[in-house]
Amino acid sequence: MLLLAIILSLFVWLRPVSVNALNYLIWKCTTTTQTETGNIVYQGAHIHYVSYGHGDPVLLLHGGLSNKLSWFSQIPWLVASGRRVVLIDTRGHGDSTAGNSKLSYSIFAEDTLLVLDRLGIRRTDIVGWSDGGIIALLLGLEAPQRVGRIVAISANFEPSGVIPETDRPHDEARNSLLNKMIDWLRSLWSGAGERHAVLEAEIKELWRTAPQLDHADLQVITAPTMVITGENDIIDLRHSSELAQMLANGKIEIVPDAGHAAPITHAGQINQLIASFLNIEPAM
């Protein structure tokens, strides 16, 4: 009974995240929508993808050290709205292997185009979160004919746009069991399992030096783009505003009280913004 009480308390405390996660699990177990899964092989990596439903495509690109399931609050209603929803596990994340190429945003973008080719998608709207938003911007720059509208959530165009991580002395005081639990949760979130430590090192190295998009690059991106950032995001608000301003057809939306995980913690607001910008049925 005590365990049940703890579980119920956690469920209530974590609302609406817990509710959205439960809704996704129910949807996943009961959906009859057409589903296509597969892998493309490129430069030594198997890049895993999933496509749900029919209609105009919308591509969801997750953030670094995450995986495609991080979109659990968006997938069901997007499919229900009549869109074809495409998800990709970025190289080295989730069910995709790392391959033999150094991780870069350019190789992530190349992987993405090959998946779209495999699925026969010539043009798609893109919703990208963090690293996924960077990939979306890069596609808007280098393959504009393949991109409709872009929603870039918590994305930066230069490393300087990320607010430096402050020192956390209390981290050193964690006991070994807690550290192991945190490491396990991180490996679960990235989907990399035992490969997480190596992936984390490679991705953090990438974050130190990339992306490197200047104002001239941003001005070439003509796709209508909505930049979304959290009021308390790790992406500097001035940087996000500069991104929206420099884009040829950009706008910005700031989600009050949200941080870097807004698609999960503030899913309702994020879903409404996506629905409005992509001209689809209101988010549920």
Coordinates of C-alpha atoms in Angstrom, one line a residue:
M1 CA 0.0 0.0 0.0
L2 CA 2.9 2.4 0.8
L3 CA 4.5 1.7 -2.6
L4 CA 1.2 2.4 -4.3
A5 CA 0.7 5.6 -2.4
I6 CA 4.2 6.7 -3.3
I7 CA 3.6 6.0 -7.0
L8 CA 0.3 7.8 -7.0
S9 CA 1.9 10.8 -5.2
L10 CA 4.6 10.9 -7.8
F11 CA 2.0 10.7 -10.6
V12 CA 0.1 13.7 -9.2
W13 CA 3.3 15.7 -8.4
L14 CA 4.6 15.2 -11.9
R15 CA 1.4 16.3 -13.7
P16 CA 1.0 17.1 -16.5
V17 CA 4.1 15.3 -17.6
S18 CA 3.0 12.0 -16.1
V19 CA -0.5 12.3 -17.8
N20 CA 1.1 13.0 -21.2
A21 CA 3.4 10.0 -20.8
L22 CA 0.5 7.8 -19.8
N23 CA -1.5 9.1 -22.8
Y24 CA 1.4 8.3 -25.1
L25 CA 1.7 4.7 -23.8
I26 CA -2.0 4.1 -24.2
W27 CA -1.9 5.6 -27.7
K28 CA 1.1 3.5 -28.6
C29 CA -0.5 0.3 -27.4
T30 CA -3.9 0.9 -29.1
T31 CA -3.2 2.9 -32.3
T32 CA -4.2 1.4 -35.6
T33 CA -2.5 4.1 -37.7
Q34 CA -0.1 3.1 -40.4
T35 CA 3.4 2.7 -39.0
E36 CA 6.6 2.4 -41.0
T37 CA 9.9 1.7 -39.3
G38 CA 13.4 1.1 -40.7
N39 CA 17.0 2.1 -40.9
I40 CA 19.2 3.7 -43.5
V41 CA 22.9 2.9 -43.5
Y42 CA 25.3 5.8 -44.0
Q43 CA 29.0 6.2 -43.1
G44 CA 29.0 3.1 -40.9
A45 CA 25.8 4.1 -38.9
H46 CA 22.4 2.6 -38.9
I47 CA 20.0 5.5 -38.6
H48 CA 16.6 4.5 -37.2
Y49 CA 13.3 6.1 -38.1
V50 CA 9.6 5.8 -37.5
S51 CA 6.8 7.2 -39.6
Y52 CA 3.2 7.4 -38.4
G53 CA 0.1 8.1 -40.4
H54 CA -0.6 9.8 -43.7
G55 CA -1.0 13.4 -44.8
D56 CA 1.4 16.3 -45.0
P57 CA 4.6 15.3 -43.2
V58 CA 6.0 16.9 -40.1
L59 CA 9.5 15.8 -39.0
L60 CA 10.3 15.8 -35.3
L61 CA 14.0 16.1 -34.4
H62 CA 15.0 15.5 -30.8
G63 CA 17.8 17.2 -28.8
G64 CA 21.3 16.0 -28.0
L65 CA 21.6 13.2 -25.4
S66 CA 17.9 12.4 -25.9
N67 CA 15.9 10.2 -28.3
K68 CA 12.8 10.2 -30.5
L69 CA 10.5 9.2 -27.5
S70 CA 11.1 12.7 -26.0
W71 CA 8.3 13.8 -28.2
F72 CA 5.7 11.7 -26.3
S73 CA 3.6 14.8 -25.6
Q74 CA 3.4 15.7 -29.3
I75 CA 3.2 12.5 -31.3
P76 CA -0.4 11.4 -30.6
W77 CA -2.2 14.7 -31.3
L78 CA -0.1 15.4 -34.4
V79 CA -1.0 12.0 -35.8
A80 CA -4.7 12.5 -34.9
S81 CA -4.6 15.9 -36.7
G82 CA -4.0 14.1 -40.0
R83 CA -0.3 14.7 -40.3
R84 CA 2.3 12.2 -41.2
V85 CA 4.7 12.2 -38.3
V86 CA 8.3 11.2 -38.9
L87 CA 10.8 10.7 -36.0
I88 CA 14.5 10.0 -36.3
D89 CA 17.0 8.8 -33.6
T90 CA 20.0 11.0 -34.2
R91 CA 23.2 9.2 -35.0
G92 CA 24.5 7.5 -31.8
H93 CA 21.2 8.1 -29.9
G94 CA 18.3 5.8 -29.2
D95 CA 18.1 3.0 -31.8
S96 CA 20.7 4.6 -34.1
T97 CA 24.3 3.6 -34.0
A98 CA 27.2 6.1 -34.0
G99 CA 29.0 4.9 -37.2
N100 CA 32.6 5.8 -38.1
S101 CA 32.2 9.5 -38.7
K102 CA 32.9 12.2 -36.1
L103 CA 29.6 13.6 -34.8
S104 CA 28.7 16.9 -36.4
Y105 CA 25.5 18.8 -37.2
S106 CA 26.4 18.4 -40.9
I107 CA 26.4 14.6 -40.7
F108 CA 23.2 14.7 -38.7
A109 CA 21.6 16.8 -41.5
E110 CA 22.9 14.4 -44.1
D111 CA 21.4 11.5 -42.2
T112 CA 18.1 13.3 -42.0
L113 CA 17.9 13.9 -45.8
L114 CA 18.7 10.2 -46.5
V115 CA 15.8 9.2 -44.2
L116 CA 13.4 11.6 -46.1
D117 CA 14.6 10.1 -49.3
R118 CA 13.9 6.6 -48.1
L119 CA 10.4 7.6 -47.1
G120 CA 9.8 9.4 -50.4
I121 CA 9.3 12.8 -48.7
R122 CA 10.4 15.7 -50.9
R123 CA 9.4 18.5 -48.6
T124 CA 8.4 18.6 -44.9
D125 CA 7.7 20.9 -42.0
I126 CA 10.3 20.4 -39.2
V127 CA 9.9 20.8 -35.5
G128 CA 13.4 20.6 -33.9
W129 CA 14.2 20.8 -30.2
S130 CA 17.7 22.0 -29.1
D131 CA 20.2 20.1 -31.3
G132 CA 17.2 19.1 -33.4
G133 CA 16.4 22.8 -33.9
I134 CA 20.0 23.4 -35.1
I135 CA 19.7 20.6 -37.6
A136 CA 16.4 22.1 -38.8
L137 CA 18.1 25.5 -39.4
L138 CA 21.0 23.8 -41.2
L139 CA 18.6 22.0 -43.5
G140 CA 16.8 25.3 -44.1
L141 CA 20.2 26.7 -45.1
E142 CA 21.6 23.8 -47.2
A143 CA 18.5 22.1 -48.5
P144 CA 15.8 24.8 -48.6
Q145 CA 13.8 22.9 -51.3
R146 CA 13.2 20.1 -48.7
V147 CA 11.9 22.4 -46.0
G148 CA 8.5 23.9 -45.5
R149 CA 8.1 25.6 -42.1
I150 CA 10.5 25.4 -39.2
V151 CA 9.8 25.4 -35.5
A152 CA 13.1 25.8 -33.6
I153 CA 12.7 25.1 -29.9
S154 CA 15.6 26.1 -27.6
A155 CA 18.1 26.2 -30.4
N156 CA 21.3 28.3 -30.7
F157 CA 23.2 29.3 -33.8
E158 CA 26.6 29.7 -32.0
P159 CA 28.0 28.1 -28.9
S160 CA 28.0 31.5 -27.2
G161 CA 24.2 31.4 -27.1
V162 CA 24.3 28.8 -24.4
I163 CA 24.4 30.2 -20.9
P164 CA 27.5 28.8 -19.1
E165 CA 26.7 26.0 -16.7
T166 CA 27.2 27.3 -13.1
D167 CA 29.3 25.3 -10.6
R168 CA 27.2 23.0 -8.4
P169 CA 29.2 22.2 -5.2
H170 CA 26.3 20.0 -4.0
D171 CA 26.9 17.6 -6.8
E172 CA 30.2 16.5 -5.2
A173 CA 28.3 15.6 -2.1
R174 CA 26.0 13.1 -3.8
N175 CA 26.4 9.5 -2.6
S176 CA 27.6 6.9 -5.0
L177 CA 24.1 5.3 -5.2
L178 CA 22.5 8.6 -6.2
N179 CA 25.3 9.2 -8.8
K180 CA 24.7 5.7 -10.3
M181 CA 20.9 6.4 -10.4
I182 CA 21.5 9.8 -12.2
D183 CA 23.9 8.2 -14.7
W184 CA 21.4 5.4 -15.4
L185 CA 18.6 8.0 -16.0
R186 CA 20.8 9.9 -18.4
S187 CA 21.7 6.8 -20.3
L188 CA 18.0 5.9 -20.4
W189 CA 17.1 9.3 -21.7
S190 CA 19.7 9.2 -24.5
G191 CA 18.8 5.7 -25.3
A192 CA 22.5 4.9 -25.6
G193 CA 22.7 2.5 -22.7
E194 CA 26.2 1.4 -22.1
R195 CA 27.4 3.8 -24.9
H196 CA 26.1 6.8 -23.0
A197 CA 29.4 8.0 -21.5
V198 CA 31.2 8.0 -24.9
L199 CA 28.2 9.7 -26.6
E200 CA 28.0 12.3 -23.8
A201 CA 31.7 13.2 -24.2
E202 CA 31.4 13.5 -28.0
I203 CA 28.2 15.6 -27.9
K204 CA 29.6 17.9 -25.2
E205 CA 32.7 18.4 -27.4
L206 CA 30.4 19.2 -30.3
W207 CA 28.5 21.8 -28.1
R208 CA 31.8 23.5 -27.3
T209 CA 32.6 24.3 -31.0
A210 CA 29.3 24.2 -32.9
P211 CA 27.1 25.3 -34.5
Q212 CA 28.8 28.2 -36.3
L213 CA 26.1 30.0 -38.2
D214 CA 26.7 33.7 -38.8
H215 CA 24.2 36.4 -39.6
A216 CA 24.7 35.9 -43.4
D217 CA 23.8 32.2 -43.0
L218 CA 20.7 33.0 -41.1
Q219 CA 19.5 35.6 -43.6
V220 CA 19.7 33.0 -46.4
I221 CA 17.2 30.7 -44.5
T222 CA 13.9 31.7 -46.1
A223 CA 11.6 29.1 -44.6
P224 CA 9.0 30.7 -42.2
T225 CA 10.5 30.0 -38.8
M226 CA 9.1 30.2 -35.3
V227 CA 11.8 30.4 -32.6
I228 CA 10.5 29.1 -29.3
T229 CA 12.5 29.6 -26.1
G230 CA 11.7 29.2 -22.4
E231 CA 11.8 32.2 -20.1
N232 CA 14.4 30.3 -18.0
D233 CA 16.1 28.5 -20.9
I234 CA 19.8 27.7 -21.0
I235 CA 19.7 29.5 -24.3
D236 CA 20.2 33.2 -23.7
L237 CA 17.0 35.1 -24.4
R238 CA 19.0 37.8 -26.3
H239 CA 20.5 35.1 -28.4
S240 CA 17.1 33.7 -29.3
S241 CA 15.8 37.1 -30.1
E242 CA 18.8 37.7 -32.4
L243 CA 18.2 34.4 -34.1
A244 CA 14.6 35.3 -34.9
Q245 CA 15.5 38.8 -36.0
M246 CA 18.3 37.6 -38.3
L247 CA 16.2 34.9 -40.1
A248 CA 14.7 36.1 -43.3
N249 CA 11.2 35.1 -42.1
G250 CA 11.5 34.6 -38.4
K251 CA 9.4 35.2 -35.3
I252 CA 9.9 34.4 -31.6
E253 CA 7.7 33.1 -28.9
I254 CA 8.8 33.0 -25.2
V255 CA 7.1 30.4 -23.0
P256 CA 6.7 31.9 -19.4
D257 CA 8.4 29.9 -16.6
A258 CA 9.7 27.3 -19.0
G259 CA 13.3 26.0 -19.2
H260 CA 15.1 23.9 -21.8
A261 CA 12.6 21.1 -21.5
A262 CA 9.5 23.0 -22.5
P263 CA 8.1 20.3 -24.9
I264 CA 7.7 18.1 -21.9
T265 CA 7.2 20.5 -18.9
H266 CA 5.0 23.0 -20.8
A267 CA 3.6 20.7 -23.5
G268 CA 0.2 22.4 -23.7
Q269 CA 1.7 25.8 -24.6
I270 CA 4.2 24.3 -27.0
N271 CA 1.6 22.2 -28.7
Q272 CA -0.7 25.2 -29.2
L273 CA 2.2 27.2 -30.7
I274 CA 3.1 24.4 -33.1
A275 CA -0.6 23.9 -34.1
S276 CA -1.0 27.6 -34.8
F277 CA 2.2 28.0 -36.8
L278 CA 1.8 24.9 -38.9
N279 CA -1.9 25.6 -39.5
I280 CA -3.1 22.3 -38.2
E281 CA -5.9 21.3 -35.8
P282 CA -5.6 22.7 -32.3
A283 CA -3.5 20.6 -30.0
M284 CA -5.3 18.3 -27.6

